[in-house]
Coordinates of C-alpha atoms in Angstrom, one line a residue:
M1 CA 65.8 28.3 -28.2
S2 CA 64.9 28.4 -31.8
D3 CA 66.4 31.3 -33.8
T4 CA 63.1 31.7 -35.7
V5 CA 62.0 34.4 -33.3
W6 CA 65.0 36.6 -32.7
R7 CA 66.9 36.4 -36.0
P8 CA 64.1 38.0 -38.1
L9 CA 63.6 40.7 -35.5
R10 CA 67.3 41.5 -35.4
A11 CA 67.7 41.3 -39.1
H12 CA 65.2 44.0 -39.8
G13 CA 66.7 46.2 -37.1
A14 CA 63.8 45.8 -34.7
R15 CA 64.2 48.0 -31.7
P16 CA 61.6 49.6 -29.5
E17 CA 60.7 53.0 -30.9
G18 CA 61.8 55.7 -28.5
F19 CA 63.9 53.3 -26.5
G20 CA 67.1 54.8 -25.0
G21 CA 68.5 51.8 -23.1
V22 CA 70.5 48.8 -24.2
V23 CA 69.1 46.0 -26.3
L24 CA 70.8 42.6 -26.0
W25 CA 70.3 39.8 -28.5
P26 CA 71.5 36.1 -28.2
G27 CA 75.2 36.1 -29.1
D28 CA 75.9 39.6 -27.8
P29 CA 78.7 39.6 -25.2
A30 CA 76.6 40.7 -22.3
Y31 CA 73.6 38.5 -23.2
E32 CA 74.5 35.3 -21.2
A33 CA 75.1 37.2 -17.9
A34 CA 72.0 39.3 -18.4
R35 CA 69.6 36.3 -18.8
V36 CA 70.8 34.6 -15.5
V37 CA 68.4 34.8 -12.6
F38 CA 68.9 34.0 -8.9
N39 CA 67.5 30.4 -9.0
A40 CA 69.9 28.2 -11.0
M41 CA 67.0 25.8 -11.7
I42 CA 65.7 28.4 -14.2
D43 CA 67.6 28.3 -17.5
K44 CA 65.7 30.3 -20.2
R45 CA 66.9 32.1 -23.3
P46 CA 64.9 35.2 -24.2
A47 CA 64.7 36.4 -27.8
V48 CA 65.7 39.9 -26.7
I49 CA 66.5 41.7 -23.4
A50 CA 65.7 45.4 -23.1
Q51 CA 67.7 47.0 -20.3
C52 CA 65.7 50.0 -19.5
E53 CA 67.0 53.3 -18.0
S54 CA 63.7 55.2 -17.6
A55 CA 59.9 54.8 -17.5
A56 CA 59.9 56.0 -21.1
D57 CA 62.1 53.0 -22.0
V58 CA 59.8 50.7 -20.2
A59 CA 56.8 52.1 -22.1
A60 CA 58.6 51.7 -25.4
A61 CA 59.6 48.1 -24.6
V62 CA 56.1 47.1 -23.6
R63 CA 54.6 48.6 -26.8
F64 CA 57.3 46.8 -28.8
G65 CA 56.7 43.4 -27.1
V66 CA 53.0 43.6 -27.6
A67 CA 53.3 44.7 -31.3
E68 CA 55.7 41.8 -32.0
G69 CA 53.7 39.3 -30.2
L70 CA 56.4 38.5 -27.7
E71 CA 55.8 37.0 -24.3
I72 CA 56.9 39.7 -21.8
A73 CA 58.9 39.0 -18.6
V74 CA 59.6 41.8 -16.1
R75 CA 62.9 41.6 -14.3
G76 CA 63.7 43.6 -11.2
A77 CA 66.4 41.9 -9.0
G78 CA 65.6 38.5 -10.5
H79 CA 65.1 37.0 -7.1
S80 CA 61.7 35.3 -7.8
V81 CA 62.1 31.6 -7.0
A82 CA 59.7 30.8 -9.8
G83 CA 62.0 32.5 -12.3
T84 CA 59.3 34.9 -13.6
G85 CA 61.9 37.5 -14.6
V86 CA 62.9 35.7 -17.8
S87 CA 61.1 34.0 -20.7
D88 CA 62.1 31.5 -23.3
G89 CA 61.8 33.2 -26.7
G90 CA 60.2 36.3 -25.2
L91 CA 61.1 39.9 -24.3
V92 CA 62.7 40.6 -20.9
I93 CA 62.1 44.1 -19.6
D94 CA 65.2 44.4 -17.4
L95 CA 64.9 47.2 -14.8
R96 CA 68.3 46.7 -13.1
K97 CA 69.6 50.0 -14.4
M98 CA 66.7 51.8 -12.7
R99 CA 68.1 51.7 -9.1
S100 CA 67.9 55.3 -8.0
V101 CA 67.0 56.0 -4.4
Q102 CA 65.7 59.5 -3.4
L103 CA 65.2 60.0 0.3
D104 CA 63.5 62.9 2.0
P105 CA 64.5 62.4 5.6
D106 CA 62.3 65.3 6.9
A107 CA 59.2 64.1 5.2
R108 CA 60.2 60.5 5.9
I109 CA 59.5 59.2 2.4
V110 CA 61.7 57.4 -0.1
R111 CA 61.3 57.0 -3.8
V112 CA 63.0 54.1 -5.5
G113 CA 63.4 52.9 -9.1
G114 CA 61.8 49.7 -10.2
G115 CA 65.1 47.8 -10.2
A116 CA 66.3 48.9 -6.8
T117 CA 67.1 46.3 -4.2
W118 CA 66.6 46.5 -0.4
G119 CA 70.4 46.9 -0.1
D120 CA 70.0 50.1 -2.2
L121 CA 67.1 51.4 -0.1
D122 CA 68.6 50.5 3.3
G123 CA 72.0 51.9 2.4
A124 CA 70.4 55.3 1.8
C125 CA 68.1 55.3 4.9
W126 CA 70.3 53.9 7.7
P127 CA 72.5 56.9 8.1
Y128 CA 69.3 58.8 9.1
A129 CA 68.1 56.0 11.4
L130 CA 65.1 55.5 9.1
A131 CA 63.7 52.2 7.8
T132 CA 60.7 50.4 6.5
T133 CA 60.0 46.6 6.4
G134 CA 62.1 45.0 3.7
G135 CA 63.0 41.5 2.8
R136 CA 65.3 39.3 4.9
V137 CA 68.2 39.7 2.5
S138 CA 69.6 42.7 0.8
T139 CA 69.6 41.4 -2.7
T140 CA 65.8 41.1 -3.0
G141 CA 64.1 43.7 -5.2
V142 CA 62.0 46.4 -3.6
A143 CA 59.3 46.3 -6.2
G144 CA 58.7 42.5 -6.4
L145 CA 58.7 42.0 -2.6
T146 CA 56.5 45.1 -1.8
L147 CA 53.9 44.5 -4.5
G148 CA 53.6 40.9 -3.4
G149 CA 53.0 42.0 0.2
G150 CA 56.4 42.2 1.7
S151 CA 57.3 40.0 4.6
G152 CA 60.5 41.0 6.6
W153 CA 62.2 41.3 9.9
L154 CA 60.3 44.4 11.0
E155 CA 56.8 43.2 10.0
R156 CA 55.4 42.6 13.5
K157 CA 56.3 46.2 14.5
F158 CA 55.8 48.1 11.2
G159 CA 53.6 45.8 9.1
L160 CA 54.4 44.3 5.7
A161 CA 56.3 46.4 3.2
C162 CA 53.2 47.2 1.2
D163 CA 51.7 48.9 4.2
S164 CA 54.2 51.7 3.8
L165 CA 53.3 52.3 0.1
V166 CA 52.6 56.0 -0.7
S167 CA 52.4 55.6 -4.5
V168 CA 53.4 53.4 -7.4
E169 CA 54.3 54.6 -10.9
L170 CA 53.3 51.9 -13.3
V171 CA 53.5 51.3 -17.1
T172 CA 50.3 49.4 -18.2
A173 CA 49.9 46.9 -21.0
T174 CA 49.2 49.7 -23.5
G175 CA 52.4 51.5 -22.6
E176 CA 50.7 54.2 -20.6
L177 CA 52.4 55.5 -17.5
V178 CA 49.9 55.8 -14.6
I179 CA 50.2 56.7 -10.9
A180 CA 48.3 54.8 -8.2
D181 CA 47.9 56.3 -4.7
D182 CA 45.2 57.3 -2.2
T183 CA 43.6 59.7 -4.7
R184 CA 44.5 58.4 -8.2
N185 CA 43.6 55.0 -9.5
R186 CA 42.6 54.0 -6.0
E187 CA 41.3 50.5 -6.9
L188 CA 44.6 49.8 -8.6
F189 CA 46.5 51.1 -5.6
W190 CA 44.5 48.6 -3.4
A191 CA 45.4 45.8 -5.8
L192 CA 49.1 46.6 -5.6
H193 CA 49.1 45.8 -1.9
G194 CA 49.7 42.1 -2.6
G195 CA 48.6 41.6 -6.2
G196 CA 52.1 41.4 -7.4
G197 CA 53.2 42.2 -11.0
N198 CA 49.8 41.5 -12.6
F199 CA 48.8 45.0 -13.4
G200 CA 51.9 46.5 -15.2
V201 CA 55.6 47.3 -14.8
A202 CA 56.3 49.3 -11.6
T203 CA 58.9 51.9 -12.6
A204 CA 59.0 53.6 -9.3
L205 CA 57.6 53.2 -5.8
T206 CA 57.3 55.7 -3.0
L207 CA 57.3 54.4 0.6
R208 CA 57.0 55.8 4.1
V209 CA 60.0 55.2 6.3
R210 CA 60.0 55.3 10.1
P211 CA 62.5 56.2 12.8
L212 CA 64.5 53.2 13.8
P213 CA 67.2 54.3 16.3
G214 CA 68.4 50.9 17.1
T215 CA 68.2 47.2 16.1
A216 CA 69.6 44.0 17.5
L217 CA 70.2 40.5 16.1
G218 CA 70.4 37.2 17.8
R219 CA 71.5 33.8 16.5
L220 CA 71.2 30.8 18.8
F221 CA 72.0 27.1 18.0
W222 CA 71.5 23.7 19.7
P223 CA 72.0 20.1 18.4
A224 CA 69.1 19.0 16.2
D225 CA 67.7 16.6 18.8
A226 CA 66.8 19.6 21.0
G227 CA 64.5 20.8 18.3
P228 CA 61.1 19.9 19.7
A229 CA 61.9 21.5 23.1
V230 CA 63.3 24.6 21.5
M231 CA 60.3 25.0 19.2
R232 CA 57.8 24.6 21.9
A233 CA 59.5 27.2 24.1
Y234 CA 59.7 29.6 21.1
R235 CA 56.0 29.0 20.3
D236 CA 55.0 29.6 23.9
L237 CA 57.0 32.8 24.0
F238 CA 55.0 34.3 21.2
E239 CA 51.6 32.9 22.1
G240 CA 52.2 34.3 25.6
G241 CA 52.5 37.8 24.3
A242 CA 56.0 38.5 23.0
P243 CA 56.5 42.2 22.2
E244 CA 55.9 43.3 18.7
E245 CA 59.5 44.6 18.5
L246 CA 60.6 40.9 18.5
G247 CA 60.7 39.0 15.2
G248 CA 62.6 36.2 13.5
S249 CA 62.2 32.5 13.1
V250 CA 63.0 29.1 14.5
F251 CA 64.4 26.6 12.1
Y252 CA 66.3 23.4 11.3
S253 CA 69.6 23.7 9.2
A254 CA 73.2 23.0 9.7
A255 CA 74.9 25.1 12.3
P256 CA 77.1 27.8 10.7
I257 CA 80.9 27.8 10.9
R258 CA 81.2 30.8 13.1
D259 CA 83.3 31.7 16.1
Y260 CA 80.2 31.7 18.4
V261 CA 79.3 28.1 17.5
P262 CA 81.5 25.4 19.2
P263 CA 83.6 23.3 16.7
G264 CA 81.6 20.2 17.6
L265 CA 78.4 21.7 16.4
Q266 CA 79.7 23.6 13.3
G267 CA 78.3 22.1 10.1
R268 CA 76.2 19.6 11.9
P269 CA 72.4 19.3 12.0
A270 CA 71.0 21.9 14.4
V271 CA 68.0 23.7 15.5
G272 CA 68.4 27.5 15.5
V273 CA 66.7 30.7 16.3
T274 CA 67.2 34.0 14.5
A275 CA 65.8 36.9 16.5
T276 CA 65.6 40.6 15.6
Y277 CA 64.5 43.4 17.9
T278 CA 63.7 47.0 17.1
G279 CA 65.6 48.2 20.2
S280 CA 68.7 47.3 22.1
E281 CA 70.7 44.1 22.7
A282 CA 69.6 44.2 26.3
Q283 CA 65.9 44.4 25.3
L284 CA 66.4 41.5 22.9
R285 CA 68.0 39.4 25.6
S286 CA 65.2 40.1 28.0
A287 CA 62.4 39.4 25.4
L288 CA 64.1 36.2 24.3
A289 CA 64.9 35.0 27.9
P290 CA 62.7 31.9 27.9
V291 CA 64.5 30.5 24.8
I292 CA 68.0 31.6 26.1
D293 CA 67.2 29.7 29.3
L294 CA 67.4 26.5 27.2
A295 CA 71.2 27.0 27.1
P296 CA 72.1 27.2 23.5
E297 CA 75.5 25.7 22.7
G298 CA 76.2 28.6 20.3
M299 CA 74.9 32.1 20.8
M300 CA 75.5 35.6 19.4
L301 CA 73.5 38.7 20.5
A302 CA 74.6 42.1 19.1
E303 CA 73.4 45.5 18.3
L304 CA 73.7 46.1 14.5
S305 CA 72.3 48.6 12.1
Y306 CA 69.2 47.5 10.2
A307 CA 71.2 47.6 7.0
E308 CA 73.8 45.2 8.5
I309 CA 71.0 42.8 9.7
Q310 CA 69.5 42.9 6.2
S311 CA 72.7 41.7 4.6
A312 CA 73.9 39.4 7.4
L313 CA 72.1 36.4 6.0
D314 CA 72.4 37.1 2.2
D315 CA 72.0 33.9 0.3
P316 CA 74.5 33.2 -2.5
P317 CA 73.3 33.1 -6.2
G318 CA 74.0 30.2 -8.5
L319 CA 72.2 27.6 -6.4
R320 CA 69.1 25.6 -7.1
N321 CA 66.0 26.7 -5.2
Y322 CA 62.6 25.3 -4.5
W323 CA 60.4 26.9 -1.8
S324 CA 57.0 26.3 -0.4
A325 CA 54.9 27.5 2.5
E326 CA 51.8 27.1 4.7
H327 CA 50.1 29.5 7.1
L328 CA 49.0 27.9 10.3
E329 CA 45.9 28.4 12.4
S330 CA 47.7 26.9 15.3
W331 CA 51.0 25.1 16.1
P332 CA 50.3 22.4 18.7
D333 CA 52.7 19.9 20.1
E334 CA 51.8 17.3 17.5
A335 CA 52.4 19.7 14.7
V336 CA 55.8 20.5 16.2
D337 CA 56.7 16.8 16.2
V338 CA 55.5 16.3 12.6
F339 CA 57.5 19.3 11.5
S340 CA 60.6 18.1 13.3
A341 CA 60.4 14.6 11.8
R342 CA 61.0 16.0 8.3
A343 CA 64.3 17.7 9.2
P344 CA 66.6 14.7 8.6
E345 CA 65.4 14.6 5.0
M346 CA 66.5 18.1 4.2
P347 CA 68.7 18.5 1.1
S348 CA 72.0 20.3 1.7
P349 CA 71.4 21.5 5.3
E350 CA 74.3 23.9 4.9
T351 CA 72.1 26.0 2.6
S352 CA 68.5 24.8 3.1
Q353 CA 66.2 25.5 6.0
Q354 CA 62.8 24.5 7.2
L355 CA 61.5 27.3 9.4
V356 CA 58.6 28.7 11.3
C357 CA 58.0 32.5 11.5
P358 CA 55.7 34.2 14.0
W359 CA 53.2 36.7 12.6
G360 CA 50.7 38.8 14.5
G361 CA 51.2 42.3 15.7
A362 CA 51.1 44.9 12.8
V363 CA 50.8 42.1 10.2
A364 CA 47.4 41.2 11.4
R365 CA 46.2 44.7 12.1
Y366 CA 46.1 45.6 8.4
A367 CA 44.4 42.3 7.3
D368 CA 41.0 44.0 6.5
R369 CA 42.5 46.9 4.5
W370 CA 44.4 45.1 1.7
P371 CA 43.8 42.0 -0.4
L372 CA 45.8 39.5 1.8
P373 CA 43.5 37.5 4.1
H374 CA 46.4 35.2 5.1
R375 CA 47.7 38.0 7.3
R376 CA 45.7 36.8 10.2
A377 CA 47.7 33.6 10.5
P378 CA 49.8 33.5 13.7
W379 CA 52.4 31.2 12.2
V380 CA 54.1 30.7 8.8
V381 CA 55.9 27.5 7.9
Q382 CA 58.4 27.7 5.0
S383 CA 60.5 24.9 3.4
Y384 CA 63.4 26.7 1.9
G385 CA 65.3 24.2 -0.3
V386 CA 68.6 25.3 -1.7
W387 CA 71.2 22.9 -3.2
A388 CA 73.9 22.8 -5.9
D389 CA 73.6 19.4 -7.6
P390 CA 70.9 18.9 -10.2
A391 CA 70.8 15.3 -9.3
E392 CA 69.2 16.4 -6.0
D393 CA 66.3 18.2 -7.7
A394 CA 63.7 15.4 -7.2
R395 CA 64.6 14.8 -3.6
G396 CA 64.8 18.5 -2.8
I397 CA 61.4 19.3 -4.3
A398 CA 59.8 16.3 -2.6
W399 CA 61.2 17.4 0.8
A400 CA 59.9 20.9 0.4
R401 CA 56.4 19.8 -0.6
N402 CA 56.2 17.2 2.1
V403 CA 57.2 19.6 4.9
C404 CA 54.1 21.7 4.0
A405 CA 51.8 18.8 3.2
D406 CA 52.4 17.4 6.7
L407 CA 51.1 20.6 8.2
K408 CA 47.9 20.9 6.0
P409 CA 45.7 19.8 8.9
Y410 CA 46.8 22.9 10.8
S411 CA 46.8 25.3 7.8
T412 CA 44.5 28.2 7.1
G413 CA 44.5 27.2 3.5
S414 CA 46.0 30.5 2.4
V415 CA 49.5 31.4 1.6
Y416 CA 51.9 34.4 1.0
L417 CA 52.8 34.0 -2.7
N418 CA 56.3 35.5 -2.4
F419 CA 57.2 32.4 -0.3
I420 CA 56.4 29.9 -3.0
G421 CA 57.2 29.0 -6.6
D422 CA 54.6 28.1 -9.3
E423 CA 52.0 25.9 -7.5
G424 CA 49.2 26.5 -9.9
P425 CA 46.1 28.8 -10.2
E426 CA 44.2 27.3 -7.3
R427 CA 47.0 28.2 -5.0
V428 CA 46.8 31.8 -6.2
K429 CA 43.1 31.9 -5.6
A430 CA 43.6 30.5 -2.1
A431 CA 46.1 33.3 -1.4
F432 CA 43.5 36.0 -2.0
G433 CA 40.4 34.2 -0.9
D434 CA 37.3 36.4 -1.3
H435 CA 39.4 39.2 -2.7
Y436 CA 40.3 37.3 -5.9
D437 CA 37.3 38.4 -7.9
R438 CA 37.9 42.0 -7.1
L439 CA 41.5 41.7 -8.1
A440 CA 40.4 40.0 -11.4
R441 CA 38.3 43.1 -12.2
V442 CA 41.3 45.4 -11.6
K443 CA 43.3 43.1 -13.8
A444 CA 40.7 43.3 -16.6
E445 CA 40.8 47.1 -16.5
F446 CA 44.6 47.5 -16.7
D447 CA 45.7 44.3 -18.5
P448 CA 42.6 42.7 -20.2
G449 CA 44.9 40.6 -22.5
N450 CA 46.9 39.2 -19.6
V451 CA 50.1 40.6 -21.2
F452 CA 51.7 40.4 -17.7
H453 CA 51.1 36.7 -16.9
L454 CA 54.6 35.6 -15.9
N455 CA 53.8 36.0 -12.2
Q456 CA 51.5 34.5 -9.6
N457 CA 48.9 35.2 -12.2
I458 CA 45.4 36.6 -11.6
K459 CA 43.3 36.0 -14.7
P460 CA 41.3 39.0 -16.0
A461 CA 37.7 38.9 -15.1

């Protein structure tokens, strides 16, 4: 990065007026670690990082960035695969010091800071047997996932994370703090149920939590050549009316090195099922019986707390990531075969996956209320490419794109944007369908200059 941006700012003592947090410049001891995001393919050097400790700090940082003409990136947990939490030569508004969690177990609501992760929220809620749909790993940020919709293990039972939103506290492009809920800024509140970070910086979110007395996790593995048979059985289970308490995915990857996987399968290409159940291990076993009947070579079924399930599959930082996705109208036998044929091309099967998730249930029931028409899709395909060697980038990206391209004939044409990187403006429009124009009008009201454009961007009307 050229020093023509940050050196003059630093030289004249530039600092957001009224800012009480930490300002980091290139060369400061903490700068290098602070600029790193989850996806190692993203290597950007911001002019300045503002580590905020309050909504007032965020407002001051936004006003400073706009006044200085800096591109503004908003960082929560930094888990965006597109790397939108950092900017070359711009200002990063870093929310990671704003991780407070305030739970009211009697009212069953929880208020979290804009930098909180699902691990923070789940850790506070699980002692009270309360939960809401979160991501599938504990390191994902609550704000980024929820404002983008919020797919997770409990979605078929409880809906997406955004369905539990009570209110959002948001700093707009002018540095004003507003509250959006059912009575205040209602159009903005609607837009925040899937519209992502387009409308401002979420400094706090309040969500409903629900009783969750028990959860169970299952992990099943077969050799990869059993894939088509396993996937058909899994598909038939859900299309035949699986209970909404049952969630998870069926996938190709390398079998993990775990005691419940026989040595001959460990680390080898495999087909697997991850199953979650809002109930007991016995209920999970019963619901999953048609798949268990296929005699997996490796199997683990156990009752775990939701917080334990959320962190059981945490993905390590420092690896290179490229993800894509498609939503399917149907998943017939020929689509199963096409999907399976791509598995041998997967980069680094130890860390990558190509998977199919069942939707339906509560996900579909809220499809008409919020701006996410893709919620009616019964199936979601995701190519989740994760590898370490930069020399694998071209092959990994091509594989991820091809998995989804193969399934275009069965696609709804829409997509859940948290599942993909930057695939261009037409993909964003496809995600919202007929709701896009309405979202663009909300964007024009709260961010007419498109200050917050480092996201799955909705252009102001």
